[in-house]
Amino acid sequence: MKGGTALHGEVEVSGAKNAALPILASALLADGTTTFRNVPDLADVATMLEVLRTMGCEAARLTGKKADTCEISIAGNITPEAPYDLVKTMRASVLVLGPLVARFGRARVSMPGGCAIGARPIDQHLKGLKALGADIHLTEGYVEARAKQLKGGMVNFDVITVTGTENVMMAAVLAKGRTVMENCAREPEVEELARVLNKMGAKVEGAGTSVITIEGVESLNPVDHAILPDRIEAGTLLVAAAISGGNVLVKHARPEHLDAVIDKLREAGCTITAEGGGLRCKAPRSLKSVNITTTEHPGFPTDMQAQLMALMTVSHGTSVISENIFENRFMHVPELHRLGADITIQGHTAVVKGVKALSGAPVMATDLRASASLILAGLRADGQTEVSRVYHLDRGYERLERKLRGLGADIRRVKERA
Ligand code: EPU
């Protein structure tokens, strides 16, 4: 990309990756054909569909005008197993564990290892399933869970976990009796999963708060559901407008899901307004530095930390950015240095001193949100920036370069998607 163009115009947000992944897994809970719409076309979604097919489901994305729709059905016998080859490419494959044990009485799912941004254990997922009566063993790198019939129970998470909350919720909907889950994640994606489960006939209350109560039911029905817009993609596009000095309407961005991000963009001097079912970001003449501390929802999301850091590299003043969710989520920092950013890391805190200008350079993406932050910085940098290992981007952003080009950015993909 060549930096320096102020972005203008309108852009649409796709469906939310982190809602789509658990929701696709939830199709395991019902017989018949489940239909999900507004499913983003991402590498991670393709992996989840592959996980479902490997088990014996029919799971496919439709084509043509219905290319945003996925249909899933359980045709015959299910092999309730998620193999290492798939789980190692996407940790969220572990989301099949809860539905499998609830519906089929057993599951064998490869243990996800660590990943670039942290160790990311799944002890809380297992603690929750044990509380519902599942017998859990770890053998040969796999989690084996068994239960003739799960029974409702008390689950108090020691750590707030998004996919852990989702996994246990999907198990509890078919457990016998009442489950109370405490210290749950409150992310909009957890709420969206509960919405889908309730449409299927489940009795979930309290999703979106830290206490979720579930009355188990005997069986669930297939549903037709359109997935909510991706708040992190929306936030990334708002930052694209801000860092380029532009004025962009991000359609479908939901203000109620982006409070913390909107607050920080306003503090940095941007004008953010709700408009036409979306959010408009108008950049100021000069951006101000702001401090950021990532926490669980409704706090500032870790998934927006790298993008806001890119913005802070060219803001006036000094910004202190603390990452409290993952222990290794500053891998974009050495790459931002290559573009001329002034950032010092002390433990889980980064101190960013705004510079007058960034200068384009070849850089390397290390994970999904890091790749987005490098592209944002490249939009602002003088000269040419080339981001390699862009497959990280395709895990979570649907054709970001096309969306940015539609806003006037001088950006192209050098190699086509695999
Ligand atoms: N944790 C544990 N034990 C557990 C589970 C989590 O100690 O059993 C710790 C983790 O190591 C981490 C913290 O709890 O330090 C929070 O992790 P969480 O489980 O909430 O993360 P996750 O469910 O694995 C989801 C998103 C991530 C997002 C995080 C935090 C999905 C599929 N993934 O991951 O999304 O960063 O929540 O909000 O929903 C991304 O989209 O780029 C991404 C990484």
Coordinates of C-alpha atoms and ligand atoms in Angstrom, one line a residue:
M1 CA 0.0 0.0 0.0
K2 CA 1.0 3.6 -0.4
G3 CA 0.1 5.7 2.5
G4 CA -1.2 9.3 2.7
T5 CA -4.7 9.2 1.3
A6 CA -7.5 10.3 3.5
L7 CA -10.3 7.7 3.4
H8 CA -13.8 8.9 2.5
G9 CA -17.1 7.2 1.8
E10 CA -19.1 4.3 3.2
V11 CA -18.1 0.7 4.0
E12 CA -20.1 -2.2 5.3
V13 CA -19.2 -4.4 8.2
S14 CA -19.4 -8.2 7.8
G15 CA -20.8 -10.7 10.3
A16 CA -18.9 -11.3 13.5
K17 CA -16.2 -13.9 13.4
N18 CA -16.3 -14.5 17.1
A19 CA -20.0 -15.0 17.1
A20 CA -20.0 -17.1 14.0
L21 CA -17.6 -19.7 15.4
P22 CA -19.6 -20.8 18.5
I23 CA -22.8 -20.4 16.6
L24 CA -21.7 -22.8 13.8
A25 CA -20.7 -25.3 16.5
S26 CA -24.2 -24.9 18.1
A27 CA -25.7 -26.6 15.0
L28 CA -24.5 -29.9 16.5
L29 CA -27.2 -29.5 19.2
A30 CA -30.2 -29.9 16.8
D31 CA -31.4 -32.4 14.2
G32 CA -32.4 -31.1 10.8
T33 CA -30.9 -28.3 8.7
T34 CA -29.7 -25.2 10.5
T35 CA -29.2 -22.0 8.4
F36 CA -27.0 -19.2 9.4
R37 CA -26.9 -15.9 7.4
N38 CA -24.4 -13.0 7.4
V39 CA -21.6 -15.5 8.0
P40 CA -18.3 -13.8 7.2
D41 CA -16.2 -15.5 4.5
L42 CA -13.1 -16.0 6.6
A43 CA -10.4 -18.7 6.9
D44 CA -11.5 -19.4 10.5
V45 CA -15.1 -19.9 9.4
A46 CA -13.9 -22.3 6.7
T47 CA -12.0 -24.2 9.3
M48 CA -15.0 -24.5 11.6
L49 CA -17.1 -25.9 8.7
E50 CA -14.3 -28.3 8.0
V51 CA -14.3 -29.5 11.6
L52 CA -18.1 -30.1 11.4
R53 CA -17.6 -32.0 8.1
T54 CA -14.8 -34.2 9.5
M55 CA -17.3 -35.3 12.2
G56 CA -19.9 -36.3 9.6
C57 CA -22.0 -33.2 9.3
E58 CA -23.0 -31.7 6.1
A59 CA -21.7 -28.2 6.4
A60 CA -21.3 -25.8 3.5
R61 CA -21.4 -22.2 2.4
L62 CA -24.0 -21.5 -0.3
T63 CA -23.0 -19.8 -3.5
G64 CA -24.0 -16.8 -5.6
K65 CA -26.4 -14.3 -4.0
K66 CA -26.5 -16.6 -0.9
A67 CA -22.8 -16.7 -0.4
D68 CA -23.2 -15.3 3.1
T69 CA -25.3 -18.3 4.1
C70 CA -24.1 -21.6 5.6
E71 CA -26.3 -24.6 6.0
I72 CA -25.4 -27.4 8.5
S73 CA -27.1 -30.7 9.0
I74 CA -26.4 -33.9 10.8
A75 CA -26.9 -36.5 8.1
G76 CA -25.9 -39.8 9.6
N77 CA -23.6 -41.0 12.3
I78 CA -21.4 -38.5 14.0
T79 CA -17.8 -39.2 14.9
P80 CA -17.5 -36.8 17.8
E81 CA -13.9 -35.9 17.3
A82 CA -11.9 -32.8 16.4
P83 CA -8.5 -33.8 15.2
Y84 CA -5.2 -32.2 16.0
D85 CA -4.6 -31.1 12.3
L86 CA -7.6 -28.8 12.5
V87 CA -7.4 -27.7 16.1
K88 CA -3.8 -26.6 15.7
T89 CA -4.9 -24.3 12.9
M90 CA -7.7 -22.8 14.9
R91 CA -8.0 -23.0 18.7
A92 CA -11.7 -22.1 18.5
S93 CA -12.3 -25.6 17.2
V94 CA -12.5 -26.5 20.9
L95 CA -16.0 -25.0 20.8
V96 CA -17.4 -28.3 19.6
L97 CA -16.5 -29.9 23.0
G98 CA -19.6 -28.7 24.9
P99 CA -22.2 -29.4 22.2
L100 CA -20.7 -32.9 21.4
V101 CA -20.7 -34.2 25.0
A102 CA -24.2 -32.7 25.6
R103 CA -25.7 -34.2 22.5
F104 CA -23.7 -37.4 21.8
G105 CA -22.5 -38.3 25.3
R106 CA -18.8 -38.2 24.3
A107 CA -16.2 -36.0 22.6
R108 CA -12.6 -36.3 21.7
V109 CA -11.0 -33.0 21.0
S110 CA -7.4 -32.2 20.5
M111 CA -6.0 -30.0 23.2
P112 CA -5.2 -26.6 21.6
G113 CA -1.6 -25.7 22.3
G114 CA -0.4 -22.2 23.0
C115 CA -0.6 -19.6 20.3
A116 CA 1.3 -16.5 19.2
I117 CA -0.5 -14.2 21.6
G118 CA -0.4 -16.3 24.8
A119 CA -0.6 -19.8 26.4
R120 CA -4.4 -19.7 26.4
P121 CA -5.2 -22.8 28.5
I122 CA -8.7 -24.3 28.5
D123 CA -8.9 -25.4 32.2
Q124 CA -12.0 -23.3 32.8
H125 CA -13.9 -25.0 29.9
L126 CA -13.0 -28.4 31.5
K127 CA -13.9 -27.2 35.0
G128 CA -17.3 -26.2 33.7
L129 CA -18.0 -29.5 31.9
K130 CA -16.9 -31.4 35.0
A131 CA -19.3 -29.4 37.1
L132 CA -22.1 -30.7 34.8
G133 CA -21.0 -34.3 35.4
A134 CA -18.7 -34.9 32.5
D135 CA -15.9 -37.4 33.0
I136 CA -12.8 -35.8 31.6
H137 CA -9.4 -37.4 30.7
L138 CA -6.4 -36.0 28.9
T139 CA -4.7 -38.6 26.8
E140 CA -2.3 -38.4 23.8
G141 CA -2.9 -34.7 23.5
Y142 CA -6.6 -35.1 23.4
V143 CA -9.4 -34.1 25.8
E144 CA -11.8 -37.0 26.1
A145 CA -15.1 -36.1 27.7
R146 CA -17.9 -38.5 28.5
A147 CA -21.3 -38.3 30.2
K148 CA -24.4 -40.4 29.6
Q149 CA -26.5 -37.4 30.6
L150 CA -25.1 -34.1 31.7
K151 CA -26.7 -32.7 34.9
G152 CA -27.2 -29.1 35.7
G153 CA -24.7 -27.7 38.2
M154 CA -23.0 -24.6 39.7
V155 CA -20.1 -23.2 37.7
N156 CA -18.0 -20.4 39.0
F157 CA -15.3 -19.4 36.5
D158 CA -11.9 -18.5 38.2
V159 CA -11.0 -16.5 35.1
I160 CA -13.4 -14.7 32.8
T161 CA -13.3 -16.6 29.5
V162 CA -15.3 -15.9 26.3
T163 CA -15.1 -19.3 24.6
G164 CA -15.2 -21.1 28.0
T165 CA -18.5 -19.4 28.8
E166 CA -19.8 -20.4 25.4
N167 CA -18.7 -24.0 25.6
V168 CA -20.3 -24.6 29.0
M169 CA -23.4 -22.8 27.9
M170 CA -23.8 -25.1 24.9
A171 CA -23.4 -28.1 27.2
A172 CA -25.8 -26.9 29.8
V173 CA -28.7 -26.3 27.4
L174 CA -29.2 -30.1 27.1
A175 CA -28.2 -31.0 30.7
K176 CA -30.9 -32.3 33.0
G177 CA -32.0 -29.5 35.4
R178 CA -30.7 -26.1 36.2
T179 CA -27.2 -24.7 35.7
V180 CA -26.0 -21.5 37.2
M181 CA -22.8 -20.0 35.7
E182 CA -21.0 -17.2 37.6
N183 CA -18.3 -14.8 36.6
C184 CA -19.2 -15.3 32.9
A185 CA -17.9 -13.3 30.0
R186 CA -20.3 -10.5 29.0
E187 CA -19.2 -10.0 25.4
P188 CA -22.0 -9.4 22.8
E189 CA -20.9 -12.6 21.1
V190 CA -21.9 -14.6 24.2
E191 CA -25.3 -12.8 24.1
E192 CA -25.7 -13.6 20.4
L193 CA -25.0 -17.3 21.1
A194 CA -27.6 -17.3 23.8
R195 CA -30.1 -15.7 21.4
V196 CA -29.5 -18.5 18.9
L197 CA -29.8 -21.2 21.6
N198 CA -33.0 -19.7 22.8
K199 CA -34.4 -19.6 19.2
M200 CA -33.5 -23.4 19.1
G201 CA -35.7 -23.9 22.2
A202 CA -33.2 -23.6 25.0
K203 CA -33.9 -21.7 28.2
V204 CA -30.9 -19.4 28.8
E205 CA -31.3 -16.3 30.9
G206 CA -28.8 -13.6 31.8
A207 CA -26.4 -13.8 28.9
G208 CA -24.6 -10.5 28.6
T209 CA -24.4 -10.3 32.4
S210 CA -21.9 -12.1 34.6
V211 CA -24.5 -14.7 35.8
I212 CA -26.1 -17.0 33.3
T213 CA -28.9 -19.4 34.3
I214 CA -29.9 -22.3 32.1
E215 CA -32.9 -24.7 32.5
G216 CA -31.9 -27.8 30.5
V217 CA -34.3 -29.0 27.9
E218 CA -34.6 -32.5 26.2
S219 CA -34.0 -31.5 22.7
L220 CA -33.4 -28.5 20.4
N221 CA -34.7 -27.5 17.0
P222 CA -32.8 -26.2 14.0
V223 CA -33.0 -22.5 13.3
D224 CA -32.5 -19.8 10.7
H225 CA -30.5 -16.9 12.1
A226 CA -28.5 -13.9 10.8
I227 CA -25.3 -13.2 12.7
L228 CA -24.7 -9.8 14.2
P229 CA -22.1 -7.4 12.7
D230 CA -18.4 -7.7 13.7
R231 CA -17.7 -5.0 16.3
I232 CA -13.9 -5.5 16.0
E233 CA -14.0 -5.1 12.2
A234 CA -16.1 -2.0 12.7
G235 CA -13.7 -0.6 15.2
T236 CA -10.8 -1.3 12.9
L237 CA -12.5 0.6 10.0
L238 CA -13.2 3.5 12.4
V239 CA -9.5 3.6 13.2
A240 CA -8.7 3.5 9.5
A241 CA -10.8 6.7 9.0
A242 CA -9.1 8.3 12.0
I243 CA -5.5 7.4 11.1
S244 CA -5.8 8.5 7.5
G245 CA -7.4 11.8 8.4
G246 CA -10.6 10.9 6.7
N247 CA -14.4 10.8 7.1
V248 CA -16.0 7.4 6.8
L249 CA -19.5 5.9 7.5
V250 CA -19.1 2.4 8.8
K251 CA -22.4 0.8 8.1
H252 CA -23.9 -1.7 10.5
A253 CA -21.4 -0.7 13.3
R254 CA -23.4 -1.0 16.5
P255 CA -22.6 1.8 18.9
E256 CA -23.8 -0.2 22.0
H257 CA -21.1 -2.8 21.3
L258 CA -18.3 -0.2 20.8
D259 CA -18.7 2.1 23.8
A260 CA -15.1 1.8 25.0
V261 CA -13.6 2.2 21.5
I262 CA -15.8 5.2 20.7
D263 CA -14.8 6.8 24.0
K264 CA -11.1 6.5 23.2
L265 CA -11.5 7.7 19.6
R266 CA -13.4 10.8 20.9
E267 CA -10.8 11.4 23.5
A268 CA -8.2 11.3 20.6
G269 CA -10.2 14.1 19.0
C270 CA -12.3 12.2 16.4
T271 CA -16.0 13.1 15.9
I272 CA -18.0 9.9 16.1
T273 CA -21.7 10.0 15.3
A274 CA -24.4 7.5 14.9
E275 CA -25.8 7.7 11.4
G276 CA -28.0 5.5 9.2
G277 CA -27.7 2.3 11.3
G278 CA -23.9 2.7 11.6
L279 CA -21.2 5.0 12.9
R280 CA -19.3 7.8 11.2
C281 CA -15.8 8.7 12.1
K282 CA -14.4 12.1 11.2
A283 CA -10.8 12.6 11.9
P284 CA -9.5 15.7 13.6
R285 CA -6.6 17.8 12.1
S286 CA -4.3 16.4 14.7
L287 CA -4.8 13.4 16.9
K288 CA -4.3 13.4 20.7
S289 CA -2.6 10.6 22.6
V290 CA -4.9 8.6 24.9
N291 CA -4.1 5.9 27.5
I292 CA -5.7 2.4 27.0
T293 CA -6.1 -0.5 29.4
T294 CA -7.6 -3.7 27.9
T295 CA -10.1 -5.6 30.0
E296 CA -13.1 -7.9 29.5
H297 CA -16.2 -6.5 27.9
P298 CA -17.6 -3.8 28.5
G299 CA -14.0 -2.6 28.9
F300 CA -11.6 -1.8 26.1
P301 CA -11.2 -5.0 24.0
T302 CA -7.8 -6.6 23.6
D303 CA -8.8 -7.3 20.0
M304 CA -8.6 -3.5 19.3
Q305 CA -5.4 -2.9 21.2
A306 CA -3.0 -3.3 18.3
Q307 CA -5.1 -1.0 16.1
L308 CA -5.3 1.8 18.7
M309 CA -1.6 1.5 19.2
A310 CA -1.1 2.1 15.4
L311 CA -3.2 5.3 15.9
M312 CA -1.2 6.4 18.9
T313 CA 2.1 6.2 17.0
V314 CA 1.1 9.3 15.1
S315 CA -0.9 11.1 17.8
H316 CA 0.3 14.2 19.7
G317 CA 1.8 13.3 23.1
T318 CA 2.5 10.0 25.0
S319 CA 0.2 7.1 25.3
V320 CA 0.4 4.3 27.9
I321 CA -1.2 1.1 26.6
S322 CA -1.7 -1.8 29.1
E323 CA -2.6 -5.3 27.9
N324 CA -4.3 -7.3 30.6
I325 CA -5.9 -10.2 28.8
F326 CA -3.0 -11.9 26.9
E327 CA 0.6 -12.1 28.0
N328 CA 2.2 -11.8 24.5
R329 CA 0.1 -9.4 22.5
F330 CA 2.7 -6.8 21.6
M331 CA 4.2 -8.6 18.6
H332 CA 3.2 -5.7 16.3
V333 CA 5.6 -3.4 18.3
P334 CA 8.9 -4.4 16.6
E335 CA 7.1 -4.2 13.2
L336 CA 5.7 -0.7 14.0
H337 CA 9.3 0.2 14.9
R338 CA 10.3 -0.6 11.4
L339 CA 7.8 2.1 10.2
G340 CA 9.4 4.6 12.5
A341 CA 7.2 4.4 15.6
D342 CA 8.6 5.3 19.0
I343 CA 7.3 2.5 21.4
T344 CA 8.9 1.1 24.6
I345 CA 7.6 -2.0 26.2
Q346 CA 7.8 -2.5 30.0
G347 CA 6.1 -5.8 30.9
H348 CA 2.5 -5.7 29.9
T349 CA 2.6 -2.0 29.2
A350 CA 3.7 -0.1 26.1
V351 CA 4.6 3.5 26.1
V352 CA 4.0 5.1 22.7
K353 CA 5.4 8.6 21.9
G354 CA 3.7 10.0 18.9
V355 CA 6.0 10.8 16.0
K356 CA 5.4 13.4 13.2
A357 CA 5.4 10.8 10.4
L358 CA 5.8 7.1 9.7
S359 CA 7.8 5.8 6.8
G360 CA 6.7 2.9 4.7
A361 CA 8.7 -0.4 4.9
P362 CA 8.3 -4.1 4.4
V363 CA 6.8 -5.6 7.6
M364 CA 5.6 -9.0 8.8
A365 CA 2.2 -9.9 10.3
T366 CA 2.4 -12.1 13.3
D367 CA -1.2 -12.6 14.3
L368 CA -4.7 -11.4 13.2
R369 CA -5.0 -8.1 15.0
A370 CA -1.3 -7.3 14.6
S371 CA -1.8 -7.6 10.8
A372 CA -4.7 -5.1 11.0
S373 CA -2.5 -2.7 13.0
L374 CA 0.3 -2.8 10.4
I375 CA -2.1 -2.1 7.6
L376 CA -3.5 0.8 9.5
A377 CA -0.1 2.2 10.1
G378 CA 0.7 1.6 6.4
L379 CA -2.3 3.8 5.4
R380 CA -0.7 6.7 7.2
A381 CA 3.0 6.0 6.4
D382 CA 4.9 8.0 3.7
G383 CA 5.8 5.8 0.8
Q384 CA 5.2 2.1 0.3
T385 CA 4.5 -0.5 3.0
E386 CA 4.4 -4.2 2.2
V387 CA 2.7 -6.5 4.8
S388 CA 3.7 -10.2 4.4
R389 CA 2.1 -13.2 6.0
V390 CA -1.2 -11.6 5.3
Y391 CA -2.9 -15.0 5.7
H392 CA -3.3 -13.9 9.4
L393 CA -5.5 -11.1 8.2
D394 CA -7.8 -13.5 6.2
R395 CA -8.5 -15.4 9.4
G396 CA -10.6 -12.5 10.7
Y397 CA -11.2 -9.8 8.1
E398 CA -13.3 -10.3 5.0
R399 CA -11.4 -8.8 2.1
L400 CA -10.1 -5.8 4.1
E401 CA -8.0 -4.6 1.3
R402 CA -11.1 -4.3 -1.0
K403 CA -13.1 -2.5 1.6
L404 CA -10.2 0.0 2.1
R405 CA -9.8 0.4 -1.6
G406 CA -13.5 1.3 -1.8
L407 CA -12.7 4.2 0.6
G408 CA -9.9 5.4 -1.6
A409 CA -6.9 3.7 -0.2
D410 CA -4.0 2.8 -2.5
I411 CA -3.8 -0.8 -1.4
R412 CA -3.7 -4.1 -3.3
R413 CA -3.1 -7.8 -2.6
V414 CA 0.1 -8.9 -4.3
K415 CA -0.6 -12.6 -4.0
E416 CA -4.2 -13.9 -4.3
R417 CA -5.8 -15.7 -1.3
A418 CA -5.0 -19.4 -1.3
Ligands
EPU1 N1 -8.0 -18.4 30.2 C1 -7.6 -19.3 31.2 N2 -8.3 -20.5 31.2 C2 -9.3 -20.9 30.4 C3 -9.7 -20.0 29.4 C4 -9.0 -18.7 29.3 O1 -6.7 -19.1 31.9 O2 -9.8 -22.0 30.5 C5 -7.3 -17.1 30.1 C6 -6.6 -16.9 28.8 O3 -5.3 -17.5 28.8 C7 -6.6 -15.4 28.7 C8 -7.9 -15.0 29.3 O4 -8.3 -16.1 30.1 O5 -5.6 -14.8 29.4 C9 -9.1 -14.7 28.4 O6 -9.2 -15.7 27.4 P1 -10.6 -16.1 26.7 O7 -10.8 -17.5 27.1 O8 -11.6 -15.1 27.1 O9 -10.2 -16.0 25.2 P2 -10.8 -16.9 24.1 O10 -12.2 -17.3 24.4 O11 -9.8 -18.0 23.8 C10 -11.9 -15.0 22.6 C11 -11.8 -14.5 21.2 C12 -10.4 -13.8 21.1 C13 -10.4 -12.7 22.1 C14 -10.6 -13.2 23.5 C15 -10.7 -12.1 24.5 C16 -13.1 -16.2 20.0 C17 -13.1 -17.3 19.0 N3 -11.9 -15.7 20.3 O12 -10.8 -16.0 22.8 O13 -10.4 -13.3 19.8 O14 -9.2 -12.0 22.0 O15 -11.8 -14.0 23.6 O16 -11.7 -11.2 24.2 O17 -14.1 -15.7 20.5 C18 -9.3 -12.4 17.9 O18 -10.5 -12.4 17.3 O19 -8.3 -11.9 17.4 C19 -9.2 -13.2 19.1 C20 -8.0 -13.6 19.6

